[in-house]
């Protein structure tokens, strides 16, 4: 069994992973993951690790690919716990493979990049995604995979849609997968697909920082880490889209179900009283966004992502939101892995 990874390719992948992780339009917090195959071994980003740290931290875990793929084919629940397939002898730090390891294992190409690209997500939440992406991706061997919960359900969804030669997947309400035989080819394909899917963001006025600072004072809330996060509250269409529900899994994991929008004249305390809880973020239409004081850096990254995604959605399109059951399975699912990811992000 070949387990020796090509050191040069691994170095190239780490550099690309760090670049992807540093681009908030490609990945946010611990989201997104990259992998490299060496024989039967899949080197995949560890759960809870951030791609942006790929050059300074050891973030890759070796996984026995054959047994994992067999578990997916058998619909064995163990495929939902990829740590069972980590190769302990090559994993002295006991890192856990990403929950999305099966996505990488199912692609036959040697290098796989999975990103939560805002250009892709903004299209992948539209009910017309498959048709619109088809128009934009002519000449590319791609497949559309309708939304499934990450882990075994998503792996099965991919297996149903995968055809020989496909090297690009658009995951409904989720993101993008590109695959190639080399890191350099995978990077080229990523940027090609991204530019083909790109749409301009609707522009907004500047946030009202003075009003937000007043609203935050004494309420246990603060300004978001990125000024870009405010746009979702400044554009009426973005605000309406956000208020209507949850659009993709990491939003639910880091921010909870949907988005909370303050009513006219409401203060932070009024919103909390109305909900009976303090939401991680509150949108104040026309002013901007406030984050709860203890919100994690992952929550900040996802709040900015919401602004970047909603600003690109076609306002005339019908949107697919996660159902109540899909929200529930994300909130309740996988204490061992996704919670760990959430904590690591804090
Ligand atoms: Zn993902």
Coordinates of N, CA and C in Angstrom, one line a residue, residues 97-262:
X97 N -10.0 13.6 10.6 CA -10.3 14.0 9.3 C -11.6 14.8 9.2
X98 N -11.6 15.7 8.2 CA -12.8 16.5 8.0 C -14.0 15.7 7.8
X99 N -15.2 16.2 8.2 CA -16.5 15.5 8.0 C -16.7 15.3 6.5
X100 N -16.1 16.2 5.7 CA -16.3 16.1 4.3 C -15.3 15.2 3.6
X101 N -14.6 14.4 4.3 CA -13.6 13.5 3.7 C -14.2 12.6 2.6
X102 N -15.4 12.1 2.8 CA -16.0 11.3 1.7 C -16.1 12.0 0.4
X103 N -16.4 13.3 0.4 CA -16.4 14.1 -0.8 C -15.2 13.9 -1.6
X104 N -14.0 14.0 -0.9 CA -12.7 13.9 -1.6 C -12.4 12.5 -2.0
X105 N -12.8 11.5 -1.2 CA -12.5 10.1 -1.5 C -13.3 9.6 -2.7
X106 N -14.5 10.2 -3.0 CA -15.3 9.7 -4.1 C -14.8 10.3 -5.4
X107 N -14.1 11.4 -5.4 CA -13.5 11.9 -6.7 C -12.3 11.1 -7.0
X108 N -12.1 10.6 -8.2 CA -11.0 9.8 -8.6 C -9.7 10.5 -8.8
X109 N -9.8 11.9 -9.0 CA -8.6 12.6 -9.3 C -7.7 12.7 -8.0
X110 N -6.4 13.0 -8.3 CA -5.4 13.0 -7.2 C -5.6 14.2 -6.2
X111 N -5.9 15.3 -6.8 CA -6.0 16.6 -6.0 C -7.5 17.0 -6.0
X112 N -8.0 17.3 -4.8 CA -9.4 17.8 -4.7 C -9.5 19.0 -3.8
X113 N -10.2 20.0 -4.3 CA -10.4 21.3 -3.5 C -11.9 21.4 -3.3
X114 N -12.3 21.6 -2.1 CA -13.7 21.9 -1.8 C -13.7 23.2 -1.1
X115 N -14.4 24.2 -1.7 CA -14.5 25.5 -1.1 C -15.9 26.0 -1.0
X116 N -16.1 26.9 0.0 CA -17.4 27.6 0.2 C -17.3 28.9 -0.5
X117 N -17.1 28.8 -1.8 CA -16.9 30.0 -2.6 C -18.2 30.8 -2.7
X118 N -18.2 32.1 -2.4 CA -19.4 32.9 -2.4 C -20.0 33.0 -3.8
X119 N -19.2 33.0 -4.8 CA -19.8 33.1 -6.2 C -20.6 31.8 -6.4
X120 N -20.1 30.7 -5.9 CA -20.9 29.4 -6.1 C -22.1 29.3 -5.2
X121 N -21.9 29.7 -3.9 CA -23.0 29.5 -3.0 C -24.2 30.4 -3.4
X122 N -23.9 31.6 -3.9 CA -24.9 32.6 -4.2 C -25.8 32.0 -5.4
X123 N -25.2 31.2 -6.3 CA -25.9 30.5 -7.3 C -26.6 29.2 -6.8
X124 N -25.9 28.5 -5.9 CA -26.3 27.2 -5.4 C -27.5 27.3 -4.5
X125 N -27.9 28.5 -4.1 CA -29.1 28.7 -3.3 C -30.3 29.0 -4.2
X126 N -30.1 29.2 -5.5 CA -31.2 29.6 -6.4 C -31.8 28.3 -7.0
X127 N -33.1 28.2 -7.1 CA -33.8 27.1 -7.6 C -33.4 26.8 -9.0
X128 N -32.9 27.8 -9.8 CA -32.5 27.7 -11.2 C -31.0 27.4 -11.3
X129 N -30.4 27.0 -10.2 CA -28.9 26.8 -10.2 C -28.4 25.9 -11.4
X130 N -29.1 24.8 -11.5 CA -28.6 23.8 -12.5 C -28.6 24.3 -13.9
X131 N -29.7 25.0 -14.2 CA -29.8 25.6 -15.6 C -28.9 26.8 -15.8
X132 N -28.8 27.6 -14.8 CA -27.9 28.8 -14.9 C -26.4 28.4 -14.9
X133 N -26.0 27.5 -14.1 CA -24.6 27.0 -14.1 C -24.3 26.3 -15.4
X134 N -25.3 25.6 -15.9 CA -25.1 24.9 -17.2 C -24.8 25.9 -18.3
X135 N -25.5 27.0 -18.3 CA -25.2 28.1 -19.3 C -23.8 28.6 -19.1
X136 N -23.4 28.8 -17.9 CA -22.1 29.4 -17.6 C -20.9 28.5 -17.7
X137 N -21.1 27.2 -17.5 CA -20.0 26.2 -17.5 C -19.9 25.3 -18.7
X138 N -20.3 25.9 -19.9 CA -20.2 25.1 -21.1 C -18.7 24.7 -21.4
X139 N -18.5 23.5 -21.7 CA -17.1 23.0 -22.0 C -16.4 22.5 -20.8
X140 N -17.1 22.5 -19.6 CA -16.6 22.0 -18.4 C -17.4 20.7 -18.0
X141 N -16.7 19.7 -17.6 CA -17.4 18.4 -17.2 C -17.8 18.5 -15.7
X142 N -19.0 19.0 -15.5 CA -19.5 19.3 -14.2 C -20.8 18.5 -13.9
X143 N -21.1 18.5 -12.6 CA -22.4 17.9 -12.2 C -23.0 18.7 -11.0
X144 N -24.3 18.7 -11.0 CA -25.0 19.4 -9.9 C -25.5 18.3 -8.9
X145 N -25.2 18.6 -7.6 CA -25.6 17.7 -6.6 C -26.6 18.4 -5.7
X146 N -27.9 18.0 -5.7 CA -28.9 18.6 -4.8 C -28.4 18.6 -3.3
X147 N -28.9 19.5 -2.5 CA -28.5 19.6 -1.1 C -28.7 18.3 -0.3
X148 N -27.7 17.9 0.4 CA -27.8 16.8 1.4 C -26.9 17.3 2.5
X149 N -27.2 16.8 3.7 CA -26.4 17.1 4.9 C -25.0 16.6 4.7
X150 N -23.9 17.4 5.0 CA -22.6 16.9 4.8 C -22.3 15.6 5.6
X151 N -21.4 14.8 5.1 CA -21.2 13.5 5.7 C -21.8 12.4 4.7
X152 N -22.2 11.3 5.3 CA -22.7 10.2 4.5 C -23.8 10.6 3.5
X153 N -24.9 11.4 3.9 CA -25.9 11.7 3.0 C -25.4 12.5 1.7
X154 N -24.4 13.4 2.0 CA -23.9 14.2 0.8 C -23.0 13.2 -0.1
X155 N -22.3 12.3 0.6 CA -21.5 11.3 -0.2 C -22.4 10.5 -1.1
X156 N -23.6 10.1 -0.6 CA -24.5 9.3 -1.4 C -25.0 10.2 -2.6
X157 N -25.3 11.4 -2.3 CA -25.8 12.4 -3.3 C -24.8 12.5 -4.4
X158 N -23.5 12.6 -4.0 CA -22.5 12.8 -5.0 C -22.4 11.5 -5.9
X159 N -22.4 10.3 -5.2 CA -22.2 9.1 -5.9 C -23.3 8.9 -6.9
X160 N -24.5 9.4 -6.6 CA -25.7 9.3 -7.6 C -25.4 10.2 -8.8
X161 N -24.7 11.3 -8.7 CA -24.6 12.3 -9.8 C -23.2 12.2 -10.5
X162 N -22.3 11.5 -9.9 CA -20.9 11.5 -10.5 C -20.9 10.6 -11.8
X163 N -20.3 11.2 -12.9 CA -20.1 10.4 -14.1 C -18.6 10.4 -14.4
X164 N -18.1 9.4 -15.2 CA -16.7 9.4 -15.5 C -16.3 10.8 -16.2
X165 N -15.2 11.3 -15.8 CA -14.6 12.5 -16.4 C -15.1 13.8 -15.7
X166 N -16.1 13.7 -14.8 CA -16.5 14.9 -14.1 C -15.4 15.4 -13.1
X167 N -15.1 16.7 -13.2 CA -14.1 17.2 -12.3 C -14.5 18.5 -11.6
X168 N -15.8 18.8 -11.7 CA -16.3 20.0 -11.0 C -17.7 19.6 -10.5
X169 N -18.0 19.8 -9.2 CA -19.3 19.6 -8.6 C -19.8 20.9 -8.0
X170 N -21.0 21.2 -8.3 CA -21.7 22.3 -7.6 C -22.6 21.6 -6.6
X171 N -22.4 21.9 -5.3 CA -23.2 21.3 -4.3 C -24.3 22.2 -3.9
X172 N -25.6 21.9 -4.1 CA -26.7 22.7 -3.9 C -26.7 23.2 -2.4
X173 N -27.0 24.5 -2.2 CA -26.9 25.2 -0.9 C -25.7 24.8 -0.1
X174 N -24.5 24.8 -0.8 CA -23.3 24.4 -0.1 C -22.0 25.0 -0.7
X175 N -21.7 24.6 -1.9 CA -20.4 25.1 -2.4 C -19.9 24.4 -3.6
X176 N -18.6 24.4 -3.8 CA -17.9 23.9 -5.0 C -16.9 22.9 -4.7
X177 N -16.7 21.9 -5.6 CA -15.6 20.9 -5.6 C -14.9 21.0 -6.9
X178 N -13.6 21.1 -7.0 CA -12.9 20.9 -8.2 C -11.8 19.9 -8.0
X179 N -11.5 19.1 -9.1 CA -10.5 18.0 -8.9 C -9.6 17.9 -10.1
X180 N -8.4 17.6 -9.9 CA -7.4 17.5 -11.0 C -6.3 16.5 -10.6
X181 N -5.4 16.2 -11.6 CA -4.3 15.3 -11.3 C -3.1 16.0 -10.6
X182 N -3.0 17.4 -10.8 CA -2.0 18.1 -10.1 C -2.6 19.3 -9.4
X183 N -1.8 19.8 -8.4 CA -2.2 21.0 -7.6 C -2.4 22.2 -8.6
X184 N -1.4 22.3 -9.5 CA -1.5 23.5 -10.4 C -2.7 23.4 -11.3
X185 N -3.1 22.3 -11.8 CA -4.3 22.1 -12.6 C -5.5 22.4 -11.8
X186 N -5.5 21.9 -10.6 CA -6.7 22.1 -9.7 C -6.9 23.6 -9.4
X187 N -5.8 24.3 -9.2 CA -5.9 25.7 -9.0 C -6.4 26.5 -10.2
X188 N -5.9 26.1 -11.4 CA -6.4 26.8 -12.6 C -7.9 26.5 -12.8
X189 N -8.3 25.3 -12.5 CA -9.8 24.9 -12.7 C -10.6 25.7 -11.7
X190 N -10.1 25.8 -10.5 CA -10.9 26.6 -9.4 C -11.1 28.0 -9.9
X191 N -10.1 28.6 -10.4 CA -10.2 30.1 -10.7 C -11.0 30.2 -12.0
X192 N -10.9 29.2 -12.9 CA -11.7 29.3 -14.1 C -13.2 29.2 -13.8
X193 N -13.6 28.2 -13.0 CA -15.0 28.0 -12.6 C -15.5 29.2 -11.8
X194 N -14.7 29.7 -10.9 CA -15.1 30.8 -10.1 C -15.4 32.1 -11.0
X195 N -14.5 32.3 -11.9 CA -14.8 33.5 -12.8 C -16.0 33.3 -13.7
X196 N -16.2 32.1 -14.1 CA -17.4 31.8 -15.0 C -18.7 32.0 -14.2
X197 N -18.7 31.7 -12.9 CA -19.9 31.9 -12.0 C -20.0 33.3 -11.4
X198 N -19.0 34.1 -11.6 CA -19.0 35.4 -10.8 C -20.1 36.3 -11.3
X199 N -20.7 36.9 -10.3 CA -21.7 38.0 -10.6 C -21.4 39.2 -9.7
X200 N -21.6 40.4 -10.2 CA -21.3 41.5 -9.3 C -22.2 41.6 -8.1
X201 N -21.6 42.1 -7.0 CA -22.4 42.3 -5.7 C -23.1 43.6 -5.9
X202 N -24.4 43.6 -5.4 CA -25.1 44.9 -5.3 C -24.4 45.8 -4.3
X203 N -24.3 47.0 -4.7 CA -23.5 48.0 -3.8 C -24.5 48.6 -2.8
X204 N -24.0 49.0 -1.7 CA -24.8 49.5 -0.6 C -24.2 50.8 -0.1
X205 N -24.9 51.6 0.7 CA -24.4 52.7 1.4 C -23.5 52.2 2.5
X206 N -22.8 53.1 3.1 CA -21.9 52.8 4.2 C -22.7 52.5 5.5
X207 N -22.2 51.6 6.4 CA -22.9 51.4 7.6 C -22.9 52.6 8.5
X208 N -23.9 52.7 9.4 CA -24.0 53.8 10.3 C -23.4 53.4 11.6
X209 N -22.1 53.5 11.7 CA -21.3 53.0 12.8 C -21.7 53.7 14.1
X210 N -22.0 55.0 14.0 CA -22.4 55.7 15.2 C -23.6 55.2 15.8
X211 N -24.6 54.9 14.9 CA -25.9 54.4 15.4 C -25.7 53.0 16.0
X212 N -24.9 52.2 15.3 CA -24.6 50.8 15.8 C -23.9 50.8 17.2
X213 N -22.9 51.7 17.3 CA -22.2 51.8 18.5 C -23.1 52.2 19.7
X214 N -24.1 53.1 19.4 CA -25.1 53.5 20.4 C -25.9 52.2 20.8
X215 N -26.4 51.5 19.7 CA -27.2 50.3 20.0 C -26.5 49.3 20.8
X216 N -25.2 49.2 20.5 CA -24.4 48.1 21.2 C -24.0 48.4 22.6
X217 N -24.0 49.7 23.0 CA -23.5 50.1 24.3 C -24.4 49.5 25.4
X218 N -23.7 48.8 26.3 CA -24.4 48.2 27.4 C -25.2 47.0 27.1
X219 N -25.3 46.6 25.8 CA -26.2 45.5 25.4 C -25.5 44.2 25.3
X220 N -24.2 44.2 25.5 CA -23.4 42.9 25.3 C -23.2 42.6 23.9
X221 N -23.3 43.6 23.0 CA -23.1 43.3 21.6 C -21.9 44.2 21.1
X222 N -21.3 43.9 20.0 CA -20.2 44.6 19.4 C -20.3 44.7 17.9
X223 N -19.4 45.5 17.3 CA -19.4 45.5 15.8 C -18.8 44.2 15.3
X224 N -19.1 43.9 14.1 CA -18.5 42.7 13.5 C -17.0 42.9 13.1
X225 N -16.3 41.8 13.0 CA -14.8 41.9 12.7 C -14.6 42.5 11.4
X226 N -15.4 42.2 10.4 CA -15.2 42.8 9.0 C -16.3 43.8 8.7
X227 N -15.9 44.9 8.2 CA -16.9 46.0 7.9 C -17.8 45.5 6.7
X228 N -17.3 44.6 5.9 CA -18.1 44.0 4.8 C -19.4 43.3 5.3
X229 N -19.4 42.9 6.6 CA -20.5 42.1 7.1 C -21.8 42.9 7.2
X230 N -21.7 44.3 7.2 CA -22.9 45.1 7.4 C -23.8 45.1 6.2
X231 N -23.2 44.8 5.0 CA -24.0 45.0 3.7 C -25.3 44.2 3.7
X232 N -25.4 43.1 4.4 CA -26.7 42.4 4.4 C -27.8 43.2 5.1
X233 N -27.5 44.1 6.0 CA -28.5 44.9 6.6 C -28.7 46.2 5.9
X234 N -27.8 46.5 4.9 CA -27.9 47.8 4.2 C -28.6 47.7 2.9
X235 N -28.7 46.5 2.3 CA -29.4 46.3 1.1 C -30.7 45.6 1.4
X236 N -31.8 46.2 1.0 CA -33.2 45.7 1.4 C -33.4 44.3 0.9
X237 N -32.9 44.0 -0.4 CA -33.1 42.7 -0.9 C -32.3 41.6 -0.2
X238 N -31.0 42.0 0.2 CA -30.2 41.0 0.9 C -30.8 40.8 2.3
X239 N -31.4 41.8 2.9 CA -32.0 41.7 4.2 C -33.2 40.7 4.2
X240 N -34.0 40.9 3.2 CA -35.2 40.1 3.0 C -34.8 38.6 2.7
X241 N -33.7 38.4 1.9 CA -33.3 37.1 1.6 C -32.8 36.4 2.9
X242 N -32.0 37.2 3.7 CA -31.4 36.6 4.9 C -32.5 36.3 5.9
X243 N -33.5 37.1 6.0 CA -34.5 37.0 7.1 C -35.4 35.8 6.8
X244 N -35.5 35.4 5.5 CA -36.4 34.3 5.1 C -35.9 32.9 5.5
X245 N -34.7 32.7 6.0 CA -34.3 31.4 6.4 C -32.8 31.1 6.3
X246 N -32.4 29.9 6.5 CA -31.0 29.4 6.4 C -30.7 28.9 5.0
X247 N -29.6 29.4 4.5 CA -29.2 29.1 3.1 C -28.2 28.0 2.9
X248 N -27.3 27.7 3.9 CA -26.3 26.7 3.7 C -25.8 26.3 5.1
X249 N -25.2 25.1 5.2 CA -25.0 24.4 6.5 C -24.1 25.3 7.5
X250 N -23.0 25.8 7.1 CA -22.1 26.5 8.0 C -22.8 27.7 8.7
X251 N -23.7 28.3 7.9 CA -24.5 29.4 8.6 C -25.2 28.9 9.8
X252 N -25.8 27.7 9.7 CA -26.6 27.2 10.8 C -25.7 26.8 12.0
X253 N -24.5 26.2 11.6 CA -23.6 25.7 12.6 C -23.0 26.9 13.4
X254 N -22.7 28.0 12.8 CA -22.0 29.1 13.5 C -22.9 30.2 14.0
X255 N -24.1 30.4 13.3 CA -24.9 31.5 13.6 C -26.3 31.1 14.0
X256 N -26.7 29.8 13.9 CA -28.0 29.4 14.2 C -28.9 29.5 13.0
X257 N -30.2 29.2 13.3 CA -31.2 29.1 12.2 C -31.5 30.6 11.7
X258 N -31.4 30.7 10.4 CA -31.8 32.0 9.7 C -31.0 33.2 10.3
X259 N -31.7 34.4 10.2 CA -31.1 35.6 10.6 C -32.2 36.4 11.4
X260 N -31.7 37.1 12.4 CA -32.6 38.0 13.2 C -32.5 39.4 12.7
X261 N -33.7 40.0 12.4 CA -33.7 41.4 11.9 C -34.5 42.2 12.9
X262 N -33.9 43.3 13.3 CA -34.6 44.2 14.3 C -35.7 44.9 13.6

